[in-house]
Amino acid sequence: MLKAFATGPDLPVRTDIDIDATYRRQRLRTIIAITLGYGLSYTCRLSIDMVKKPLIDAHIFTATNLGTIGSAFFFSYAAGKLINGFVSDHANPRKFFAIGLILSALCNIWMGFSVTLIAATIGWGLNGWFQSYGAPGSVVALAGWFSNRERGRFYGIWSTSHSIGEGLTFFVVAALVGWFGWQWGFWGPAIVVLLAAVASYAIMTDRPRTMGLPAVADWRHDYLSPAAAEALAAQPPRSVLRTQLSILAIPSMWVIALSSAFIYVTRYAINSWGILYLQEARGYSVLQAGSLLTVNTLAGIVGAVAFGFISDKMFGARRPPVNLLFGVVEIIGLLLFFYGPQGFGWEILAMILFGLGMTGLVTSVGGLFAIDICPKRVAGAALGMVGVFSYVGAGIQDQVSGILIDAGKTTVNGVVHHDFTAAILFWVGASFVSLVLAASLWRARLRD
């Protein structure tokens, strides 16, 4: 893998081109490619969530079966985030990102034909592995092209990709399922993502230094302290692998990783089971349920961008105070959604608050905060460490949620109904734990 994806060598800074113009052009191309490409890739990740009720109603799978299939994705993704996070620091992000999209799309085509538990579990587990190329490839590109005091804003822009992908899934993919059947919940996203892979490969490039451009911190004159540039220059050469392993000795990294694990329980609980909950507990159709969750994703776009700008501009790139603010908003929205007054207006308000808070917090503890406190040359490894915790949490959630939901199953006149009470307590509790951890790192040290 290292050889196949290897990044190019650093080249001397060129004097025959306009450095500023080249940087501005490529930064724009990079942020567009990773935001839209990663956003579209989400439709190949969440596609199974749109077809759970049709699969249950057709007696192809039970909720426990679907929990097993879903957890195969998350555990594979968790391992992939760790391993591919380390690989991505050595890789050309252009190749790494595009190939991951292609292979994930092929797995979705496979899923459209899979009606046995073993075939679906294998196919969805492989999809998790190939999906894990996307975030490390994106973050390595971000760390290479955007500097310390602007990274929060651009990371926030990239984080809107989660909400873009979720929104397209909850609305467009839900419509495909309603019109053409559950198979098109997989095949439709696969076609779109194959096209996205070609487009992203066409407009992305390798790291700036491989193009004969200066490092972004030198180009922007953006170091966290006046002495940082001199200190970095005075350090002896150090292998990328040694630097990657050094992040394991940073205590704050473990706290961030645990916080991310718990917030990913809630995040993927809503993504994985929200459609089924709204169909059974509130009586919505798949398109109505998808439309309501789309409100959450639209609010999430605002939340991701707002988190980056607020933490950069108002708090000098300090994330913990903003973690606290967004975490409180997320929990208020979650409590209002499950325990507040029923009615479409209240549910929309709950989804707005939940989407704002959740996506802001995921932007931080899901990657940005970890990149802040680690050396930037190993941004992929930092994301990988957080990612393995995040998606182990998501995988445990899918398995546990499926069991809890199935435990309250009843069948009336051949129609299956579920009680979500125990699962909801599990989801809300995870958010409270994540908030406490995310807000605790008030004095975490930032690194260049």
CSV table of C-alpha atoms in Angstrom, one decimal:
chain,number,residue,atom,x,y,z
A,1,MET,CA,0.0,0.0,0.0
A,2,LEU,CA,2.8,2.4,0.9
A,3,LYS,CA,4.4,1.9,-2.5
A,4,ALA,CA,1.2,2.1,-4.5
A,5,PHE,CA,0.0,5.3,-2.8
A,6,ALA,CA,3.5,6.9,-2.2
A,7,THR,CA,3.7,10.7,-2.1
A,8,GLY,CA,6.3,12.4,-4.3
A,9,PRO,CA,9.6,13.7,-3.0
A,10,ASP,CA,10.0,17.2,-1.7
A,11,LEU,CA,11.3,19.5,-4.5
A,12,PRO,CA,13.2,22.8,-4.2
A,13,VAL,CA,11.0,25.8,-4.1
A,14,ARG,CA,10.4,27.0,-7.7
A,15,THR,CA,11.2,30.5,-8.9
A,16,ASP,CA,9.6,30.2,-12.3
A,17,ILE,CA,6.0,30.4,-11.2
A,18,ASP,CA,3.7,32.7,-9.3
A,19,ILE,CA,3.7,31.0,-5.9
A,20,ASP,CA,0.8,33.0,-4.5
A,21,ALA,CA,-1.4,32.4,-7.5
A,22,THR,CA,-0.6,28.7,-7.6
A,23,TYR,CA,-1.3,28.3,-3.9
A,24,ARG,CA,-4.7,30.2,-4.1
A,25,ARG,CA,-5.8,28.2,-7.1
A,26,GLN,CA,-4.9,24.8,-5.7
A,27,ARG,CA,-6.3,25.5,-2.2
A,28,LEU,CA,-9.6,26.3,-3.8
A,29,ARG,CA,-9.5,23.1,-5.9
A,30,THR,CA,-8.5,21.1,-2.9
A,31,ILE,CA,-11.3,22.3,-0.6
A,32,ILE,CA,-13.9,21.8,-3.3
A,33,ALA,CA,-12.8,18.3,-4.2
A,34,ILE,CA,-12.5,16.9,-0.6
A,35,THR,CA,-15.8,18.6,0.6
A,36,LEU,CA,-18.0,17.5,-2.3
A,37,GLY,CA,-16.2,14.2,-2.9
A,38,TYR,CA,-16.3,13.2,0.7
A,39,GLY,CA,-19.9,14.4,1.0
A,40,LEU,CA,-21.0,12.3,-1.9
A,41,SER,CA,-19.2,9.3,-0.5
A,42,TYR,CA,-21.4,9.4,2.5
A,43,THR,CA,-24.3,8.3,0.4
A,44,CYS,CA,-22.4,5.0,0.0
A,45,ARG,CA,-22.0,4.8,3.7
A,46,LEU,CA,-25.6,5.6,4.9
A,47,SER,CA,-27.4,3.8,2.1
A,48,ILE,CA,-28.2,0.8,4.3
A,49,ASP,CA,-30.1,3.0,6.7
A,50,MET,CA,-32.6,4.0,4.1
A,51,VAL,CA,-33.6,0.4,3.4
A,52,LYS,CA,-33.9,-1.1,6.9
A,53,LYS,CA,-37.7,-1.1,7.1
A,54,PRO,CA,-38.1,-2.5,3.6
A,55,LEU,CA,-35.7,-5.3,4.5
A,56,ILE,CA,-37.4,-6.0,7.8
A,57,ASP,CA,-40.9,-5.9,6.2
A,58,ALA,CA,-39.8,-8.3,3.5
A,59,HIS,CA,-38.4,-10.6,6.2
A,60,ILE,CA,-35.0,-10.5,4.6
A,61,PHE,CA,-33.3,-9.3,7.8
A,62,THR,CA,-34.2,-8.6,11.4
A,63,ALA,CA,-33.1,-5.5,13.4
A,64,THR,CA,-30.5,-7.7,15.1
A,65,ASN,CA,-29.2,-8.9,11.7
A,66,LEU,CA,-29.0,-5.3,10.5
A,67,GLY,CA,-27.2,-4.4,13.7
A,68,THR,CA,-24.6,-7.1,12.9
A,69,ILE,CA,-24.3,-5.9,9.3
A,70,GLY,CA,-23.9,-2.3,10.4
A,71,SER,CA,-21.4,-3.1,13.1
A,72,ALA,CA,-19.3,-5.0,10.5
A,73,PHE,CA,-19.0,-1.6,8.7
A,74,PHE,CA,-18.1,0.3,11.8
A,75,PHE,CA,-15.5,-2.1,13.1
A,76,SER,CA,-13.9,-2.4,9.7
A,77,TYR,CA,-14.0,1.4,9.3
A,78,ALA,CA,-12.4,1.8,12.8
A,79,ALA,CA,-9.5,-0.5,11.9
A,80,GLY,CA,-9.2,1.3,8.5
A,81,LYS,CA,-9.2,4.7,10.1
A,82,LEU,CA,-6.3,3.7,12.3
A,83,ILE,CA,-4.2,1.9,9.6
A,84,ASN,CA,-5.1,4.1,6.7
A,85,GLY,CA,-4.6,7.2,8.9
A,86,PHE,CA,-0.9,6.1,9.3
A,87,VAL,CA,-0.7,5.2,5.6
A,88,SER,CA,-2.1,8.5,4.5
A,89,ASP,CA,0.8,10.5,6.0
A,90,HIS,CA,3.0,8.7,3.5
A,91,ALA,CA,0.5,8.8,0.6
A,92,ASN,CA,-0.4,11.0,-2.3
A,93,PRO,CA,-3.9,12.2,-1.2
A,94,ARG,CA,-5.1,12.5,-4.7
A,95,LYS,CA,-4.7,8.8,-5.4
A,96,PHE,CA,-5.6,7.7,-1.9
A,97,PHE,CA,-8.9,9.7,-1.9
A,98,ALA,CA,-10.1,8.7,-5.4
A,99,ILE,CA,-9.4,5.0,-5.2
A,100,GLY,CA,-11.3,4.8,-1.9
A,101,LEU,CA,-14.3,6.3,-3.6
A,102,ILE,CA,-14.2,3.8,-6.4
A,103,LEU,CA,-13.9,0.7,-4.2
A,104,SER,CA,-16.7,1.9,-1.9
A,105,ALA,CA,-19.0,2.4,-4.9
A,106,LEU,CA,-18.3,-1.2,-6.0
A,107,CYS,CA,-19.2,-2.5,-2.6
A,108,ASN,CA,-22.6,-0.7,-2.8
A,109,ILE,CA,-23.2,-2.4,-6.2
A,110,TRP,CA,-22.5,-5.7,-4.4
A,111,MET,CA,-25.0,-4.9,-1.6
A,112,GLY,CA,-27.8,-4.4,-4.1
A,113,PHE,CA,-27.6,-8.2,-4.8
A,114,SER,CA,-27.0,-9.4,-1.2
A,115,VAL,CA,-29.9,-11.0,0.5
A,116,THR,CA,-28.1,-13.4,2.8
A,117,LEU,CA,-26.6,-12.3,6.2
A,118,ILE,CA,-23.1,-13.5,5.4
A,119,ALA,CA,-23.0,-11.8,1.9
A,120,ALA,CA,-24.3,-8.5,3.3
A,121,THR,CA,-22.0,-8.6,6.3
A,122,ILE,CA,-18.9,-9.2,4.1
A,123,GLY,CA,-19.9,-6.6,1.5
A,124,TRP,CA,-20.7,-4.0,4.1
A,125,GLY,CA,-17.6,-4.7,6.1
A,126,LEU,CA,-15.4,-4.3,3.0
A,127,ASN,CA,-17.3,-1.0,2.3
A,128,GLY,CA,-16.2,0.2,5.8
A,129,TRP,CA,-12.5,-0.5,5.0
A,130,PHE,CA,-12.7,1.4,1.7
A,131,GLN,CA,-14.7,4.3,3.2
A,132,SER,CA,-11.8,4.7,5.6
A,133,TYR,CA,-9.6,6.1,2.9
A,134,GLY,CA,-11.7,9.3,2.6
A,135,ALA,CA,-11.2,11.2,5.9
A,136,PRO,CA,-7.5,10.6,6.2
A,137,GLY,CA,-6.9,11.6,2.6
A,138,SER,CA,-9.0,14.7,3.1
A,139,VAL,CA,-7.3,15.7,6.4
A,140,VAL,CA,-3.8,15.2,5.0
A,141,ALA,CA,-4.7,17.5,2.1
A,142,LEU,CA,-6.1,20.0,4.6
A,143,ALA,CA,-3.0,20.0,6.8
A,144,GLY,CA,-0.8,20.4,3.8
A,145,TRP,CA,-2.7,23.3,2.2
A,146,PHE,CA,-4.1,25.3,5.2
A,147,SER,CA,-2.1,26.7,8.1
A,148,ASN,CA,-2.7,26.8,11.9
A,149,ARG,CA,-4.8,29.9,12.4
A,150,GLU,CA,-7.1,29.3,9.4
A,151,ARG,CA,-7.4,25.5,9.7
A,152,GLY,CA,-10.4,25.6,11.9
A,153,ARG,CA,-12.4,27.6,9.3
A,154,PHE,CA,-11.5,25.3,6.4
A,155,TYR,CA,-11.8,22.2,8.5
A,156,GLY,CA,-15.3,23.5,9.3
A,157,ILE,CA,-16.1,23.9,5.6
A,158,TRP,CA,-14.8,20.4,4.9
A,159,SER,CA,-16.9,19.1,7.8
A,160,THR,CA,-20.0,20.2,6.0
A,161,SER,CA,-19.4,17.2,3.8
A,162,HIS,CA,-20.9,15.0,6.5
A,163,SER,CA,-24.1,17.0,6.4
A,164,ILE,CA,-24.2,17.3,2.6
A,165,GLY,CA,-23.9,13.5,2.3
A,166,GLU,CA,-26.4,12.9,5.1
A,167,GLY,CA,-28.9,15.3,3.5
A,168,LEU,CA,-28.6,13.7,0.1
A,169,THR,CA,-29.0,10.3,1.6
A,170,PHE,CA,-32.0,11.2,3.8
A,171,PHE,CA,-33.8,12.9,0.9
A,172,VAL,CA,-32.6,11.8,-2.5
A,173,VAL,CA,-31.7,8.2,-1.6
A,174,ALA,CA,-34.9,7.8,0.4
A,175,ALA,CA,-36.8,8.9,-2.6
A,176,LEU,CA,-35.0,6.4,-4.8
A,177,VAL,CA,-36.0,3.6,-2.3
A,178,GLY,CA,-39.6,4.8,-2.3
A,179,TRP,CA,-39.8,4.9,-6.1
A,180,PHE,CA,-37.7,2.0,-7.3
A,181,GLY,CA,-37.2,-0.4,-4.3
A,182,TRP,CA,-34.5,-1.1,-1.8
A,183,GLN,CA,-31.8,-2.2,-4.3
A,184,TRP,CA,-31.6,1.4,-5.7
A,185,GLY,CA,-30.8,2.6,-2.2
A,186,PHE,CA,-27.4,1.1,-3.0
A,187,TRP,CA,-27.1,1.3,-6.8
A,188,GLY,CA,-28.0,5.0,-7.0
A,189,PRO,CA,-25.3,6.2,-4.7
A,190,ALA,CA,-22.7,3.9,-6.3
A,191,ILE,CA,-23.2,5.5,-9.7
A,192,VAL,CA,-22.8,9.1,-8.3
A,193,VAL,CA,-19.7,8.2,-6.3
A,194,LEU,CA,-18.0,6.6,-9.2
A,195,LEU,CA,-18.4,10.0,-11.0
A,196,ALA,CA,-17.2,11.9,-8.0
A,197,ALA,CA,-14.0,9.7,-7.9
A,198,VAL,CA,-13.1,10.7,-11.4
A,199,ALA,CA,-13.8,14.4,-10.8
A,200,SER,CA,-11.8,14.5,-7.5
A,201,TYR,CA,-8.8,12.8,-9.2
A,202,ALA,CA,-8.9,15.3,-12.0
A,203,ILE,CA,-8.7,18.4,-9.7
A,204,MET,CA,-6.6,17.3,-6.6
A,205,THR,CA,-2.8,17.2,-6.4
A,206,ASP,CA,-0.1,15.9,-4.1
A,207,ARG,CA,1.3,17.9,-1.1
A,208,PRO,CA,2.6,21.5,-1.8
A,209,ARG,CA,6.3,20.5,-1.3
A,210,THR,CA,6.0,17.9,-4.1
A,211,MET,CA,5.0,20.7,-6.5
A,212,GLY,CA,7.9,22.9,-5.7
A,213,LEU,CA,5.9,25.1,-3.4
A,214,PRO,CA,7.0,26.2,0.2
A,215,ALA,CA,5.3,24.6,3.2
A,216,VAL,CA,2.0,26.3,4.0
A,217,ALA,CA,3.3,27.6,7.4
A,218,ASP,CA,6.2,29.3,5.6
A,219,TRP,CA,4.0,30.7,2.8
A,220,ARG,CA,1.4,32.1,5.3
A,221,HIS,CA,4.0,33.0,8.0
A,222,ASP,CA,1.7,31.2,10.4
A,223,TYR,CA,3.4,29.6,13.4
A,224,LEU,CA,1.8,29.4,16.8
A,225,SER,CA,4.7,31.3,18.5
A,226,PRO,CA,7.5,33.5,17.2
A,227,ALA,CA,10.1,30.9,18.2
A,228,ALA,CA,8.2,27.9,16.6
A,229,ALA,CA,9.7,28.3,13.2
A,230,GLU,CA,13.3,28.4,14.6
A,231,ALA,CA,12.6,25.5,16.9
A,232,LEU,CA,11.3,23.3,14.1
A,233,ALA,CA,14.2,24.2,11.9
A,234,ALA,CA,16.7,23.3,14.6
A,235,GLN,CA,15.2,19.8,15.2
A,236,PRO,CA,17.2,16.9,13.7
A,237,PRO,CA,15.5,15.0,10.9
A,238,ARG,CA,12.9,12.5,12.3
A,239,SER,CA,11.2,9.7,10.6
A,240,VAL,CA,7.5,10.1,9.9
A,241,LEU,CA,6.8,6.9,11.7
A,242,ARG,CA,8.5,8.0,14.9
A,243,THR,CA,6.6,11.2,14.8
A,244,GLN,CA,3.4,9.3,14.3
A,245,LEU,CA,4.1,7.0,17.3
A,246,SER,CA,4.8,10.1,19.5
A,247,ILE,CA,1.2,11.1,19.5
A,248,LEU,CA,0.4,8.1,21.7
A,249,ALA,CA,2.3,9.8,24.5
A,250,ILE,CA,0.0,12.9,24.4
A,251,PRO,CA,-2.7,12.4,27.2
A,252,SER,CA,-5.1,14.8,25.7
A,253,MET,CA,-5.3,12.6,22.6
A,254,TRP,CA,-6.8,9.8,24.6
A,255,VAL,CA,-9.4,12.1,26.1
A,256,ILE,CA,-10.4,13.4,22.7
A,257,ALA,CA,-10.6,9.9,21.3
A,258,LEU,CA,-12.9,8.8,24.1
A,259,SER,CA,-15.1,11.9,23.7
A,260,SER,CA,-15.4,11.2,20.0
A,261,ALA,CA,-16.3,7.5,20.7
A,262,PHE,CA,-19.3,8.6,22.8
A,263,ILE,CA,-20.5,11.3,20.5
A,264,TYR,CA,-20.3,8.9,17.6
A,265,VAL,CA,-22.7,6.6,19.5
A,266,THR,CA,-25.3,9.3,19.3
A,267,ARG,CA,-24.4,10.5,15.9
A,268,TYR,CA,-24.8,7.1,14.2
A,269,ALA,CA,-27.7,6.1,16.4
A,270,ILE,CA,-29.7,8.9,14.7
A,271,ASN,CA,-28.3,8.1,11.3
A,272,SER,CA,-28.7,4.4,11.6
A,273,TRP,CA,-32.0,4.1,13.4
A,274,GLY,CA,-33.6,7.5,13.1
A,275,ILE,CA,-35.5,6.6,9.9
A,276,LEU,CA,-36.9,3.4,11.5
A,277,TYR,CA,-37.8,5.3,14.7
A,278,LEU,CA,-39.7,8.0,12.8
A,279,GLN,CA,-41.5,5.4,10.7
A,280,GLU,CA,-42.6,3.3,13.7
A,281,ALA,CA,-42.9,5.7,16.6
A,282,ARG,CA,-44.2,8.7,14.7
A,283,GLY,CA,-45.9,7.0,11.8
A,284,TYR,CA,-44.0,8.8,9.0
A,285,SER,CA,-43.3,7.4,5.5
A,286,VAL,CA,-39.6,6.8,4.5
A,287,LEU,CA,-39.6,10.1,2.5
A,288,GLN,CA,-41.2,12.1,5.4
A,289,ALA,CA,-38.8,10.7,7.9
A,290,GLY,CA,-35.9,11.4,5.5
A,291,SER,CA,-37.1,14.9,5.0
A,292,LEU,CA,-37.2,15.6,8.7
A,293,LEU,CA,-33.6,14.2,9.2
A,294,THR,CA,-32.6,16.4,6.3
A,295,VAL,CA,-33.3,19.4,8.5
A,296,ASN,CA,-30.7,18.0,10.9
A,297,THR,CA,-28.1,17.9,8.1
A,298,LEU,CA,-28.9,21.4,6.9
A,299,ALA,CA,-28.4,22.7,10.4
A,300,GLY,CA,-25.2,20.6,10.5
A,301,ILE,CA,-23.7,22.5,7.6
A,302,VAL,CA,-24.2,25.8,9.6
A,303,GLY,CA,-22.9,24.1,12.7
A,304,ALA,CA,-19.7,22.9,11.2
A,305,VAL,CA,-18.8,26.2,9.6
A,306,ALA,CA,-19.9,28.1,12.7
A,307,PHE,CA,-17.7,26.0,15.0
A,308,GLY,CA,-14.6,26.7,12.8
A,309,PHE,CA,-15.2,30.4,12.6
A,310,ILE,CA,-16.2,30.9,16.3
A,311,SER,CA,-13.3,28.9,17.6
A,312,ASP,CA,-10.7,30.5,15.3
A,313,LYS,CA,-12.0,34.1,15.5
A,314,MET,CA,-13.5,34.5,18.9
A,315,PHE,CA,-11.3,32.0,20.9
A,316,GLY,CA,-8.0,32.2,19.1
A,317,ALA,CA,-8.2,28.6,17.8
A,318,ARG,CA,-9.0,27.2,21.3
A,319,ARG,CA,-11.6,24.5,21.0
A,320,PRO,CA,-12.7,23.4,24.5
A,321,PRO,CA,-15.0,26.5,25.3
A,322,VAL,CA,-16.7,26.0,22.0
A,323,ASN,CA,-17.0,22.3,22.6
A,324,LEU,CA,-19.0,23.1,25.7
A,325,LEU,CA,-21.3,25.5,23.9
A,326,PHE,CA,-22.1,23.2,21.0
A,327,GLY,CA,-22.4,20.1,23.2
A,328,VAL,CA,-25.1,21.8,25.4
A,329,VAL,CA,-27.0,22.8,22.2
A,330,GLU,CA,-26.8,19.2,20.9
A,331,ILE,CA,-28.2,17.7,24.1
A,332,ILE,CA,-31.0,20.2,24.3
A,333,GLY,CA,-32.0,19.2,20.8
A,334,LEU,CA,-31.8,15.5,21.5
A,335,LEU,CA,-33.9,15.8,24.7
A,336,LEU,CA,-36.5,17.9,22.8
A,337,PHE,CA,-36.7,15.4,20.0
A,338,PHE,CA,-37.3,12.3,22.2
A,339,TYR,CA,-39.0,13.8,25.2
A,340,GLY,CA,-40.4,17.2,24.2
A,341,PRO,CA,-43.9,18.0,22.7
A,342,GLN,CA,-44.8,16.0,19.6
A,343,GLY,CA,-45.6,17.8,16.4
A,344,PHE,CA,-43.8,18.5,13.2
A,345,GLY,CA,-42.8,22.1,14.3
A,346,TRP,CA,-41.3,20.9,17.5
A,347,GLU,CA,-39.5,18.1,15.7
A,348,ILE,CA,-38.0,20.5,13.2
A,349,LEU,CA,-36.8,22.7,16.1
A,350,ALA,CA,-35.2,19.7,17.8
A,351,MET,CA,-33.5,18.7,14.6
A,352,ILE,CA,-32.1,22.2,14.1
A,353,LEU,CA,-30.6,22.3,17.6
A,354,PHE,CA,-29.3,18.7,17.4
A,355,GLY,CA,-27.8,19.3,14.0
A,356,LEU,CA,-26.1,22.5,15.0
A,357,GLY,CA,-24.6,21.1,18.2
A,358,MET,CA,-23.8,17.6,17.0
A,359,THR,CA,-21.9,18.6,13.8
A,360,GLY,CA,-19.9,21.3,15.6
A,361,LEU,CA,-18.8,18.9,18.3
A,362,VAL,CA,-18.0,16.2,15.7
A,363,THR,CA,-15.9,18.7,13.8
A,364,SER,CA,-13.8,19.3,16.9
A,365,VAL,CA,-13.4,16.0,18.7
A,366,GLY,CA,-13.8,14.0,15.5
A,367,GLY,CA,-10.6,15.4,14.1
A,368,LEU,CA,-9.9,19.1,14.3
A,369,PHE,CA,-8.9,19.2,18.0
A,370,ALA,CA,-6.6,16.2,17.5
A,371,ILE,CA,-4.9,17.8,14.6
A,372,ASP,CA,-4.4,21.0,16.7
A,373,ILE,CA,-2.5,19.2,19.4
A,374,CYS,CA,-0.3,16.9,17.2
A,375,PRO,CA,2.5,17.7,14.8
A,376,LYS,CA,1.0,18.6,11.4
A,377,ARG,CA,3.1,16.2,9.4
A,378,VAL,CA,1.2,13.3,11.0
A,379,ALA,CA,-2.3,14.7,10.7
A,380,GLY,CA,-3.4,11.4,9.2
A,381,ALA,CA,-2.2,9.4,12.2
A,382,ALA,CA,-3.9,11.8,14.6
A,383,LEU,CA,-7.2,11.4,12.7
A,384,GLY,CA,-6.6,7.6,12.6
A,385,MET,CA,-6.2,7.4,16.3
A,386,VAL,CA,-9.4,9.3,17.0
A,387,GLY,CA,-11.2,7.5,14.2
A,388,VAL,CA,-10.6,4.0,15.6
A,389,PHE,CA,-12.2,5.1,18.9
A,390,SER,CA,-15.0,6.9,17.1
A,391,TYR,CA,-16.0,4.0,14.9
A,392,VAL,CA,-15.6,1.3,17.6
A,393,GLY,CA,-18.1,3.4,19.5
A,394,ALA,CA,-20.3,3.6,16.4
A,395,GLY,CA,-20.0,-0.2,15.9
A,396,ILE,CA,-20.8,-1.1,19.5
A,397,GLN,CA,-23.8,1.3,19.2
A,398,ASP,CA,-25.2,-0.4,16.1
A,399,GLN,CA,-24.9,-3.9,17.7
A,400,VAL,CA,-26.3,-2.8,21.1
A,401,SER,CA,-29.0,-0.6,19.6
A,402,GLY,CA,-30.2,-3.5,17.4
A,403,ILE,CA,-30.4,-5.8,20.4
A,404,LEU,CA,-32.2,-3.2,22.5
A,405,ILE,CA,-34.7,-2.4,19.8
A,406,ASP,CA,-35.3,-6.1,18.9
A,407,ALA,CA,-35.9,-6.9,22.6
A,408,GLY,CA,-39.0,-4.7,22.5
A,409,LYS,CA,-40.3,-6.3,19.2
A,410,THR,CA,-43.9,-7.2,18.7
A,411,THR,CA,-45.7,-8.5,15.6
A,412,VAL,CA,-49.3,-7.6,15.0
A,413,ASN,CA,-51.1,-9.0,11.9
A,414,GLY,CA,-47.7,-9.7,10.4
A,415,VAL,CA,-46.4,-6.2,10.9
A,416,VAL,CA,-43.3,-5.8,13.1
A,417,HIS,CA,-43.2,-3.0,15.7
A,418,HIS,CA,-40.4,-2.0,18.1
A,419,ASP,CA,-40.1,-0.3,21.4
A,420,PHE,CA,-37.2,2.3,21.4
A,421,THR,CA,-37.2,3.3,25.1
A,422,ALA,CA,-34.0,1.5,26.2
A,423,ALA,CA,-32.1,2.5,23.1
A,424,ILE,CA,-33.0,6.2,23.5
A,425,LEU,CA,-31.6,6.2,27.1
A,426,PHE,CA,-28.4,4.6,25.7
A,427,TRP,CA,-28.1,7.3,23.0
A,428,VAL,CA,-28.8,10.3,25.3
A,429,GLY,CA,-26.4,9.0,28.0
A,430,ALA,CA,-23.6,8.7,25.5
A,431,SER,CA,-24.0,12.4,24.6
A,432,PHE,CA,-23.7,13.5,28.2
A,433,VAL,CA,-20.4,11.5,28.7
A,434,SER,CA,-19.0,13.0,25.5
A,435,LEU,CA,-19.7,16.5,26.5
A,436,VAL,CA,-18.0,16.1,29.9
A,437,LEU,CA,-14.9,14.8,28.2
A,438,ALA,CA,-14.8,17.3,25.4
A,439,ALA,CA,-15.1,20.3,27.8
A,440,SER,CA,-12.4,19.0,30.2
A,441,LEU,CA,-9.3,19.8,28.1
A,442,TRP,CA,-9.3,23.5,28.9
A,443,ARG,CA,-5.5,23.8,28.9
A,444,ALA,CA,-4.6,21.4,26.1
A,445,ARG,CA,-1.3,22.4,24.4
A,446,LEU,CA,-1.4,23.2,20.7
A,447,ARG,CA,1.5,22.2,18.4
A,448,ASP,CA,2.8,23.4,15.0
